[in-house]
C-alpha positions as a printed NumPy array, in Angstrom:
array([[ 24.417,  50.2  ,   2.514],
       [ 24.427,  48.935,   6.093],
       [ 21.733,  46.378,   5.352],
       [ 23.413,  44.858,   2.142],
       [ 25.796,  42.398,   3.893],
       [ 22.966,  41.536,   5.781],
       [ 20.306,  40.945,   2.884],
       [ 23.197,  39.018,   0.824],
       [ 23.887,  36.36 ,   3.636],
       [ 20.152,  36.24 ,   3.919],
       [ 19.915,  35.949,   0.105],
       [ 22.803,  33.137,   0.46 ],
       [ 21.179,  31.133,   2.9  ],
       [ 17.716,  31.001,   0.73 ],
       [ 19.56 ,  29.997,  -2.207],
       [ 21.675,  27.215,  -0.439],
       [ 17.877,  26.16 ,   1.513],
       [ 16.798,  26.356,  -2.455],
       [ 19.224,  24.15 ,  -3.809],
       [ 18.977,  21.467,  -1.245],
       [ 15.029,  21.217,  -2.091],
       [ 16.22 ,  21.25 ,  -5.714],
       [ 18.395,  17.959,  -4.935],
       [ 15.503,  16.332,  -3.457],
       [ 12.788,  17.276,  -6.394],
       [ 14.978,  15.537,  -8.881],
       [ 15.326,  12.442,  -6.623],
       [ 11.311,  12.686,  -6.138],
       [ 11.081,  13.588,  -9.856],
       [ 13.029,  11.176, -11.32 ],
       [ 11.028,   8.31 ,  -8.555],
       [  7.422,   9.388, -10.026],
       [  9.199,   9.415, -13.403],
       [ 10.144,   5.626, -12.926],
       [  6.312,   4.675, -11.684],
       [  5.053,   6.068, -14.525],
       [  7.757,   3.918, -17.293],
       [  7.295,   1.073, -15.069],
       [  3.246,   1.574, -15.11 ],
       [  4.156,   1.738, -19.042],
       [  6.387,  -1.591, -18.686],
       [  3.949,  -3.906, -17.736],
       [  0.644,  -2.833, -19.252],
       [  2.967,  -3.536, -22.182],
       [  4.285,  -7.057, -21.297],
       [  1.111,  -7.667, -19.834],
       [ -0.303,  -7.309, -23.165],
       [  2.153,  -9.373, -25.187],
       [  1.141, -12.237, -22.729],
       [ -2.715, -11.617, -23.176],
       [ -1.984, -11.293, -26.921],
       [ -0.059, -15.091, -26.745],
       [ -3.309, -16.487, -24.558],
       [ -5.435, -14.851, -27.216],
       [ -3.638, -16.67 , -30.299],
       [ -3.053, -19.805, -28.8  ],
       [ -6.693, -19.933, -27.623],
       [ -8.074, -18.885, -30.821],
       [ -5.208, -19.752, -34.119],
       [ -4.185, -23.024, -32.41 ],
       [ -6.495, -24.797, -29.95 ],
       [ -9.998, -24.096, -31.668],
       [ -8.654, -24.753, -35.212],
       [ -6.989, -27.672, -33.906],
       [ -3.909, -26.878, -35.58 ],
       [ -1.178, -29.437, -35.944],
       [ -3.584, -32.177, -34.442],
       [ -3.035, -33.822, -31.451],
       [  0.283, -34.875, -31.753],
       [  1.39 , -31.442, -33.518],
       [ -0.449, -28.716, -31.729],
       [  2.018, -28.037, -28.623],
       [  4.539, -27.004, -31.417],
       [  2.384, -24.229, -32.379],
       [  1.704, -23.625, -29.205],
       [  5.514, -23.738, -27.636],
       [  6.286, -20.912, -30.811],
       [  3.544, -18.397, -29.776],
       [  3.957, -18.75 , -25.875],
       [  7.932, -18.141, -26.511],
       [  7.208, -14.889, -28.344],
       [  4.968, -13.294, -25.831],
       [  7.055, -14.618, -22.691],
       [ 10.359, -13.294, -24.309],
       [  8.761, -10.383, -25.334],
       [  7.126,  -9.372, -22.121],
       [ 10.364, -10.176, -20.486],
       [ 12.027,  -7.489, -22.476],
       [  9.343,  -5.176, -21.765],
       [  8.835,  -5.445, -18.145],
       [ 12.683,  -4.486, -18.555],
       [ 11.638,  -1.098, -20.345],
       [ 13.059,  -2.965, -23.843],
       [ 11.929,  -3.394, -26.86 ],
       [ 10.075,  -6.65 , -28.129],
       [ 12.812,  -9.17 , -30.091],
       [ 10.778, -11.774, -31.085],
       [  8.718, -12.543, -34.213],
       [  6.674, -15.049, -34.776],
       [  6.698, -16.223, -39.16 ],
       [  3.606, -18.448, -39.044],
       [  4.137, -19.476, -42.562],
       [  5.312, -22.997, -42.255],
       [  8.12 , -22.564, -43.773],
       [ 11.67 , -23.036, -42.456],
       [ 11.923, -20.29 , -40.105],
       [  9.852, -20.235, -37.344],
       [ 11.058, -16.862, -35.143],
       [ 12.986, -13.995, -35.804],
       [ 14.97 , -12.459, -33.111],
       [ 17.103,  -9.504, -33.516],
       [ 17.869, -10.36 , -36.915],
       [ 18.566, -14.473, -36.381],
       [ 16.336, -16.95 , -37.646],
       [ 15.399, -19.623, -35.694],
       [ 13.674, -22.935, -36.043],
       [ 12.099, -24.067, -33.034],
       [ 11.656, -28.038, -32.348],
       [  9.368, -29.835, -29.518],
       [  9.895, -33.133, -30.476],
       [  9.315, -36.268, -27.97 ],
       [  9.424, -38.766, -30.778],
       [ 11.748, -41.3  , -30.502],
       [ 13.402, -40.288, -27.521],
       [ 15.622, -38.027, -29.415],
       [ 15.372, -34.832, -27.563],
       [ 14.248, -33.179, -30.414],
       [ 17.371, -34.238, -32.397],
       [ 15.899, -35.924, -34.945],
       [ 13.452, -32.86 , -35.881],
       [ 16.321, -30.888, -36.334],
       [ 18.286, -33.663, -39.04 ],
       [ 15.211, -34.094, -40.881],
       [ 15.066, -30.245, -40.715],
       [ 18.505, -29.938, -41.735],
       [ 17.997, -32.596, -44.511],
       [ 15.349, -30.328, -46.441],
       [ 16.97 , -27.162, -45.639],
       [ 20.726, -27.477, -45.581],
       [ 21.79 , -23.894, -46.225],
       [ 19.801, -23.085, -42.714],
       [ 22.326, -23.721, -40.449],
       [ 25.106, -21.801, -42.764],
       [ 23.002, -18.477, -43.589],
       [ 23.508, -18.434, -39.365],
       [ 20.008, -19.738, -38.165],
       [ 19.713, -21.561, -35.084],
       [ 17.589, -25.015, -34.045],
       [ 15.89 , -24.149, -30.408],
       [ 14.296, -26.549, -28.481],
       [ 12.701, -27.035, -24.757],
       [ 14.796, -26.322, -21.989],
       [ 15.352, -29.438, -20.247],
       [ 15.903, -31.191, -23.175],
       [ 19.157, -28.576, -23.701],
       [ 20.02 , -29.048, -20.371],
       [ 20.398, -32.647, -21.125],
       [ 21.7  , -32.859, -24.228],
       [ 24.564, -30.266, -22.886],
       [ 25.728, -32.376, -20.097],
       [ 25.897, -35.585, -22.22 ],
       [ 27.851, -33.484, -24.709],
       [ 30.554, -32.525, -21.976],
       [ 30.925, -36.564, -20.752],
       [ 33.767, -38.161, -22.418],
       [ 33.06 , -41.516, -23.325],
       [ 34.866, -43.392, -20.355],
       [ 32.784, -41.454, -17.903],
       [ 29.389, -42.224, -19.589],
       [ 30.013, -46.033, -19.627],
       [ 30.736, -45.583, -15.524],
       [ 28.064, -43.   , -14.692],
       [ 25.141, -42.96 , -17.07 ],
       [ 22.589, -46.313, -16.37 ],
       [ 21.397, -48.287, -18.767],
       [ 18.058, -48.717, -18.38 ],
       [ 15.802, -46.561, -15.637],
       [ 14.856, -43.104, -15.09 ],
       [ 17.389, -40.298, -15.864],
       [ 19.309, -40.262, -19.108],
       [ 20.962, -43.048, -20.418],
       [ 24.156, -44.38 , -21.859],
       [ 21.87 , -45.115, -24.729],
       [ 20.878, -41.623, -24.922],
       [ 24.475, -40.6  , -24.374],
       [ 25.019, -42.539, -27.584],
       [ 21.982, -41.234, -29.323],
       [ 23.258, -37.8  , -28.757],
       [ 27.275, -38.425, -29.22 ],
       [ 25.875, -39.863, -32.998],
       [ 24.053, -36.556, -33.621],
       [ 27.207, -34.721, -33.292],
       [ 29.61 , -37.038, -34.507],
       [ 28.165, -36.435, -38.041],
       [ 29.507, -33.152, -38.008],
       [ 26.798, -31.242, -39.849],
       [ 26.346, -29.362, -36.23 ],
       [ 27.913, -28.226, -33.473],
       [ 26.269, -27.976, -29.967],
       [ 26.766, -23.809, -30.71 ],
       [ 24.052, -23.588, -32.905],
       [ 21.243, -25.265, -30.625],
       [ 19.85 , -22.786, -27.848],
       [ 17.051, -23.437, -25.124],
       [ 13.819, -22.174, -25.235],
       [ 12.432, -20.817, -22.31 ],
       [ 10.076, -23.15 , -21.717],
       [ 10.373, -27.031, -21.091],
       [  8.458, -29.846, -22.948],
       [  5.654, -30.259, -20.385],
       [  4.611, -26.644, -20.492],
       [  3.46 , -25.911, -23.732],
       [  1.245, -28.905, -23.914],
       [ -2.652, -27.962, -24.708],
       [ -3.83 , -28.872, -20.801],
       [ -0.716, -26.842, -19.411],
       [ -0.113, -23.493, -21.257],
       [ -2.988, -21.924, -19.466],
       [ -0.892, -22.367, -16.244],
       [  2.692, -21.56 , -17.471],
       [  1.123, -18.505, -19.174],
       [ -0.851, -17.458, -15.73 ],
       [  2.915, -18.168, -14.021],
       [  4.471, -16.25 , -16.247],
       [  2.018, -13.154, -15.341],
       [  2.754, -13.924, -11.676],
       [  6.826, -13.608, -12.314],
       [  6.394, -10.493, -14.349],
       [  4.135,  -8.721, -11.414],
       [  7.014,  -9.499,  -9.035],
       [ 10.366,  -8.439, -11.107],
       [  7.697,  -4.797, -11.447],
       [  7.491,  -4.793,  -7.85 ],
       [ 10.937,  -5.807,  -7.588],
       [ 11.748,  -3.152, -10.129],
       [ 10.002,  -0.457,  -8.085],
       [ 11.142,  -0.953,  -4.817],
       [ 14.445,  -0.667,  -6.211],
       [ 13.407,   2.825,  -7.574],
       [ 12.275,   3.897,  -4.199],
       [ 15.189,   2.597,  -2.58 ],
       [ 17.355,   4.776,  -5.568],
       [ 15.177,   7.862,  -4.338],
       [ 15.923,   7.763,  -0.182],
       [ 18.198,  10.631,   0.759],
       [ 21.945,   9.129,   1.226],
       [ 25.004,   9.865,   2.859],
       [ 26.51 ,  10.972,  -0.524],
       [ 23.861,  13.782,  -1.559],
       [ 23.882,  14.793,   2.239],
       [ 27.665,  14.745,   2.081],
       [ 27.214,  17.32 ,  -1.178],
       [ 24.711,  19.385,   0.342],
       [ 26.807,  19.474,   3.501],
       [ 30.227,  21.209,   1.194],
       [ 28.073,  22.957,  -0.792],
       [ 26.512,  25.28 ,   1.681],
       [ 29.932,  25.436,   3.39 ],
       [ 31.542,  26.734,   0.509],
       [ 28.827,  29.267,  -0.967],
       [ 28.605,  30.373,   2.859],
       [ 32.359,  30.789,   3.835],
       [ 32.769,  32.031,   0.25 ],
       [ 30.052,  35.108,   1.071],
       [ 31.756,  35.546,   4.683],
       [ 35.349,  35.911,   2.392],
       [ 33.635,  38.278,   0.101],
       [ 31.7  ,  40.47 ,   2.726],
       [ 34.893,  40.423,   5.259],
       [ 37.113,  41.748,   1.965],
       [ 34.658,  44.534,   0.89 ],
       [ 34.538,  45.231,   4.851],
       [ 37.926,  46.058,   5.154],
       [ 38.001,  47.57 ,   1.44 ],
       [ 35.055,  50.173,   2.874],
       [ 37.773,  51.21 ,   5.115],
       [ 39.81 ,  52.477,   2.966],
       [ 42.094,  49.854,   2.512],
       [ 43.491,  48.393,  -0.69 ],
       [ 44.337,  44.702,  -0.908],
       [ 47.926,  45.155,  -1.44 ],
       [ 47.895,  47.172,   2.295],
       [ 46.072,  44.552,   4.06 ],
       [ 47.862,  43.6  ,   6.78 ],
       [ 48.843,  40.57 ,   8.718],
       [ 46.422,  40.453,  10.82 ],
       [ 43.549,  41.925,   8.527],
       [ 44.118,  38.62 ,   6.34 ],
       [ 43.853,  36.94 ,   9.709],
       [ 40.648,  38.576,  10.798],
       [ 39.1  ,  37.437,   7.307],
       [ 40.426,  33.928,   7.358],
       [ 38.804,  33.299,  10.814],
       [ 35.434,  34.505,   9.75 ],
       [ 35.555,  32.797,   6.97 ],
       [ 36.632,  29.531,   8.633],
       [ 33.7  ,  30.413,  10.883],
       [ 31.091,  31.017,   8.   ],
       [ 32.479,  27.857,   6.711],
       [ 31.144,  25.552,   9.432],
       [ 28.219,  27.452,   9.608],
       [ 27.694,  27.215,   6.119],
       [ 28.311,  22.952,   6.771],
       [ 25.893,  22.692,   9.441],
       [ 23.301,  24.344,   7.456],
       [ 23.43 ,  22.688,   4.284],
       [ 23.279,  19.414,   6.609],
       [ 20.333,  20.162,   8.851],
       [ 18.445,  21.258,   6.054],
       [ 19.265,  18.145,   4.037],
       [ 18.129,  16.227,   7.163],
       [ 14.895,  18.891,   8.168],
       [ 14.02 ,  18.557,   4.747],
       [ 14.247,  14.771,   3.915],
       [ 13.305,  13.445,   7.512],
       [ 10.707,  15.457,   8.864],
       [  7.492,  17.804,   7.008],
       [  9.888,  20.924,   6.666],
       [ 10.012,  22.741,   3.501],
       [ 13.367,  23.916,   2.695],
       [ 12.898,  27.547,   3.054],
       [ 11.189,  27.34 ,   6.945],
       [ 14.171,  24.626,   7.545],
       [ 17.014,  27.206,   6.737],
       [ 14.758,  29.663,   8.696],
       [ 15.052,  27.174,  11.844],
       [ 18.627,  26.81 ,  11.231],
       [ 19.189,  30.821,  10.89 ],
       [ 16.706,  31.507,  14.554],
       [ 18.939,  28.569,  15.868],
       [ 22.351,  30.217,  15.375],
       [ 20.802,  33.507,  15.695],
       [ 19.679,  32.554,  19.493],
       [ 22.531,  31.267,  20.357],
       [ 24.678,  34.17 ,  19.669],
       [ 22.261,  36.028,  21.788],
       [ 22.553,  33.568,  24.772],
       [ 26.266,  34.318,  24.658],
       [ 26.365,  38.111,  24.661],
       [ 24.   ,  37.207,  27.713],
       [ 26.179,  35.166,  29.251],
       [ 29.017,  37.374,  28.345],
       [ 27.175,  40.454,  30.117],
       [ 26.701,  42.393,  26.683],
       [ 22.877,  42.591,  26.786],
       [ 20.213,  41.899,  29.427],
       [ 17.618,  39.552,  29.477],
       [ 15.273,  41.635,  28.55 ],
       [ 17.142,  42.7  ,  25.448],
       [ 17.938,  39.183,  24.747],
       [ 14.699,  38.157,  24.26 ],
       [ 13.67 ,  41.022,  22.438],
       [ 16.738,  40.324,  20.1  ],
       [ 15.754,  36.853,  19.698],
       [ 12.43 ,  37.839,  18.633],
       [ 13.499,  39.785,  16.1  ],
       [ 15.999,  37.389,  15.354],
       [ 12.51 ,  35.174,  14.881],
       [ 10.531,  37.492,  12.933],
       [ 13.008,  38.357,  10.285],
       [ 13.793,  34.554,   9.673],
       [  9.955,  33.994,   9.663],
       [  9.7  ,  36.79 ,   6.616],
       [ 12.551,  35.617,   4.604],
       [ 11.295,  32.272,   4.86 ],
       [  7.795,  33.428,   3.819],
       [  9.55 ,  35.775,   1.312],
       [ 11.392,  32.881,   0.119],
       [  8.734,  30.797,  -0.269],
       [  6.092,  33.202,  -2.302],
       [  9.075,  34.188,  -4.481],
       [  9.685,  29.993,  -5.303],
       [  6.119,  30.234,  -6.163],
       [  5.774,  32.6  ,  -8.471],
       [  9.067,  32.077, -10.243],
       [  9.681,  28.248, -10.319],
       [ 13.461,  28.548, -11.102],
       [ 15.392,  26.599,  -8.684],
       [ 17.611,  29.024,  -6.125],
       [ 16.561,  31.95 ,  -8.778],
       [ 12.673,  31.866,  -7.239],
       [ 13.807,  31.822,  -3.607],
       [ 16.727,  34.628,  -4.124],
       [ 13.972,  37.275,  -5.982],
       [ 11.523,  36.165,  -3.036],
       [ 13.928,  36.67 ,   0.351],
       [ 15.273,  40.093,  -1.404],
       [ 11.468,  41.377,  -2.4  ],
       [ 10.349,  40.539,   1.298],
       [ 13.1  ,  41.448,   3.046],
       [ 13.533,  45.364,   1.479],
       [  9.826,  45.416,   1.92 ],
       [  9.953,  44.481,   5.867],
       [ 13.088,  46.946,   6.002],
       [ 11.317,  49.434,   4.674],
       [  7.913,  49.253,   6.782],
       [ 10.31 ,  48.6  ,   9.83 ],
       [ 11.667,  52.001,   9.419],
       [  8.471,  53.768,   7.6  ],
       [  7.748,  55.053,  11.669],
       [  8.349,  58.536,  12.66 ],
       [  9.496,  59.46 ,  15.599],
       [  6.543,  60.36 ,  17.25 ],
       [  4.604,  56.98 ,  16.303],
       [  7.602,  55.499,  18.066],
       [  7.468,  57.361,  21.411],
       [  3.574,  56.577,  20.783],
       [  5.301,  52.735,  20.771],
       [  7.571,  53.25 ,  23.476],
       [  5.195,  54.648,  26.152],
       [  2.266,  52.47 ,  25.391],
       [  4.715,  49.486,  26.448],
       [  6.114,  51.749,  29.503],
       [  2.485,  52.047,  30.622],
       [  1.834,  48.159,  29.837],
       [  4.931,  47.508,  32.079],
       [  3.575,  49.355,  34.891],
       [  0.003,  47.738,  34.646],
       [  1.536,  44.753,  34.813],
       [  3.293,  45.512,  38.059],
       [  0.262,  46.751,  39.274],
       [ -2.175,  43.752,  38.225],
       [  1.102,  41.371,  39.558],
       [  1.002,  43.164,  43.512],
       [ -3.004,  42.77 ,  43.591],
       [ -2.934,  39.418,  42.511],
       [ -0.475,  38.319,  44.871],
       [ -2.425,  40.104,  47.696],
       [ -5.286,  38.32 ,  46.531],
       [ -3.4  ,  34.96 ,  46.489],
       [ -2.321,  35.723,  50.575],
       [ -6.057,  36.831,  51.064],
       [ -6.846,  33.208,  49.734],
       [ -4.287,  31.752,  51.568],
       [ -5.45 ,  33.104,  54.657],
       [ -8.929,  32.332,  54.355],
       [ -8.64 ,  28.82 ,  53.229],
       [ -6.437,  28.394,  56.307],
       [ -9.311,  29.892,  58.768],
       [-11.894,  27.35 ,  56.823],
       [ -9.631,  24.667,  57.501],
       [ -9.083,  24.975,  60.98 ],
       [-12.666,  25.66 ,  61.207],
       [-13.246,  22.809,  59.416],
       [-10.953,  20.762,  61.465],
       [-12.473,  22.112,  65.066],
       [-16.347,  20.949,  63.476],
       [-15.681,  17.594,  62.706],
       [-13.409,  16.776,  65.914],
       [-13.728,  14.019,  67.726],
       [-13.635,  15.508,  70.965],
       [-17.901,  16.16 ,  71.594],
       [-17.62 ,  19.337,  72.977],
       [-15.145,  20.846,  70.72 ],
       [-17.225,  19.541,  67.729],
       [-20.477,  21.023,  69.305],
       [-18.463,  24.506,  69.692],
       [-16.993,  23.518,  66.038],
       [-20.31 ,  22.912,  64.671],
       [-21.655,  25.696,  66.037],
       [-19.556,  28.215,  64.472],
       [-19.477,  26.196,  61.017],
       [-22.711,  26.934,  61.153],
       [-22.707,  30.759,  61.396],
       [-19.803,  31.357,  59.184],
       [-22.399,  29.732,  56.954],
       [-25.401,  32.292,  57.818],
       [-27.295,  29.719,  59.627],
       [-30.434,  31.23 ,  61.558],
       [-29.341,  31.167,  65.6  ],
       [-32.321,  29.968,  66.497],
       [-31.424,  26.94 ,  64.654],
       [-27.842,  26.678,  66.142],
       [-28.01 ,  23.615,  68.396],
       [-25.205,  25.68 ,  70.719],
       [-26.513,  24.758,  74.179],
       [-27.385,  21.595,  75.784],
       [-31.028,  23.001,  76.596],
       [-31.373,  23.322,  72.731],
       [-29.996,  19.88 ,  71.981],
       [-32.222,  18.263,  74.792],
       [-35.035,  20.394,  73.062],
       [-33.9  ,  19.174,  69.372],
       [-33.886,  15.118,  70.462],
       [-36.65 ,  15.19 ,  72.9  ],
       [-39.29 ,  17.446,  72.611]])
């Protein structure tokens, strides 16, 4: 019973460590989860462009289809089906665009609307008068809600004429040059003038005149595949910026942990007092007090937890379960260095408390860990894990008998006094050394003097320290003279 507080704040820190590695496998999950769609998004627009290359190539440009003043038509309707398409895909959308290839008045479908696409440069027009010969043999197109749709610039221009009121275009537009017109503003102001119309039903294409023509396609298709790789890219790094750890899921972690903890210290500080004797309607004044401060306590505990292992976890290669551990020694040490400093316990029994402050963190992180493991249900795993381990390292702890503990006890008295022992021989060792280096020295000093006859002496005695034969010992002048002359 004395152990339970003790294995459930274990058990609460392991599930808080738990759910903090929980919030960053979905964020990891949910990233590899993207790759993989996005991987999916652009083999398929890839594919819708390869698939446009493939009919042009092959439906339009070797059956020479439409001729050579016809062919870009064909050629404008199949590239705007695979671009739009692959557009919508790269997206992670379905395709929208059909292509009819019947000649008949409808050229694409999209969503529903039929359209009727005209690339005319005939006449200066802008496509114009496509669409009211168009309109001529089909006048019911326009009212069953179909739409004309022609290239790009041609829109742009035809738009901006639209919105110039007739004094303006006289003053602004030239009459002859490059640029549009006033003649063109005219051409245009006729068009809609006639009322059959309005500027709502034409749309632009997305692509202009120039690049659908038979010796350009190759290269807006080949640009197109260029833009599409870079909105994926774009599309990815925006994933992986989605997946970084932020403030706001370290903020959560952070209140979470404080919470469960302070809400354990309540529970725990409540059953303490209960164990007692007490009954809640007897607490007293200060008893509420006493519970309130540890659970304020617990509280910030519980917030500087959650937040270093939000940060261990996310910033550095710490699992969650060793990073609550390091959190747990941390405190753990620190309320050790203040009975020290307080004069409770000695050093000695500090660091043997902080040890096995270590070595229990170490198993319910390992517990925690296995447990995870084998039972891969967030906070569920870790819980099973820390209490398995920890009842089993409880129980081992206290499996010794009394005599395998005074076994314990006096093989670390004796190791103590060995150590005392080996500690006063090496030191008389080291002042052995000491002394003897200092002799060589001064010997040393005295051989290589440069006063003659003290380095002759010097020499001398170098040389029997060294075991020198004396008959070899040049210690007299007779021998020197000897040495030299003889």
């Amino acid at each position: 019973m004395d152990d339970l507080p003790k294995l459930v704040r274990s058990n609460q820190k392991q599930a808080v460590a738990s759910w903090v590695n929980y919030l960053n496998q979905l964020r990891i999950d949910d990233l590899l989860s993207s790759f993989r769609q996005q991987d999916e998004n652009l083999l398929n627009a890839l594919t819708s462009i390869d698939e446009a290359i493939r009919k042009i190539d092959l439906e339009v440009v070797t059956a020479n289809r439409g001729g050579q003043h016809g062919m870009h038509g064909f050629i404008a309707e199949i590239a705007e089906v695979g671009i739009s398409n692959a557009r919508q895909q790269i997206l992670g959308q379905a395709q929208v665009y059909q292509w009819v290839n019947d000649n008949g008045p409808v050229d694409l479908i999209r969503s529903g609307v039929e359209i009727q696409q005209k690339f005319v440069a005939a006449g200066g027009r802008f496509s114009l008068g496509a669409i009211i010969e168009h309109l001529q043999k089909y006048p019911d197109f326009v009212q069953n809600g179909g739409k004309y749709q022609i290239p790009a610039d041609y829109f742009e221009v035809i738009k901006e004429m639209y919105s110039t009121p007739p004094e303006e275009a006289g003053k602004l537009l030239s009459r002859s040059g490059d640029g549009p017109s006033f003649k063109d503003w005219q051409r245009i102001d006729a068009f809609f003038q006639d009322g059959s119309i309005g500027i709502e039903t034409l749309e632009p294409s997305t692509l202009k005149y120039h690049e659908v023509q038979r010796g350009a396609y190759e290269s807006t298709m080949a640009a197109e595949e260029t833009s599409l790789r870079s909105t994926d890219q774009a599309l990815r790094d925006n994933a992986y910026q989605e997946s970084l750890p932020n403030l706001q899921e370290g903020a959560k972690a952070t209140l979470a942990a404080a919470a469960v903890e302070g809400g354990t210290a309540f529970v725990l500080a409540v059953a303490a007092k209960r164990r007692e004797g007490k009954r809640l309607k007897e607490f007293s004044e200060q008893d509420w007090i006493d519970i309130a401060g540890e659970t304020g306590f617990s509280f910030v505990k519980g917030g500087v937890r959650g937040l270093s292992i939000y940060t261990l976890t996310n910033f550095t290669a710490t699992s969650a379960a060793v990073a609550s551990s390091i959190v747990t020694v941390a405190f753990g040490i620190a309320d050790q260095a203040n009975k020290l400093r307080c004069g409770e316990i000695d050093q000695l029994e500090f660091i043997e408390n902080s040890e096995l402050v270590a070595l229990e963190a170490a198993v319910s992180a390992l517990s925690s860990f296995v447990g995870q493991a084998l039972i891969p249900v967030p906070v569920l795993g870790a819980v099973i894990g820390n209490t398995v381990g920890t009842i089993m390292y409880k129980a081992a702890a206290s499996s010794l008998s009394k005599r395998e503990a005074e076994l314990i006890e006096r093989y670390l008295s004796e190791q103590r006094v060995l150590d005392d022992q080996l500690a006063g021989e090496y030191q008389e060792l080291i002042e052995k050394l000491d002394r003897g280096m200092s002799d060589y020295l001064g010997l040393l000093e005295r051989a290589f003097s440069p006063d003659v006859q003290v380095a002759l002496i010097g020499s001398a005695e170098l040389a029997r320290r060294l075991d020198v034969p004396a008959d070899e010992i040049l210690d007299s002048d007779e021998k020197v003279h000897a040495y030299f002359l003889d």
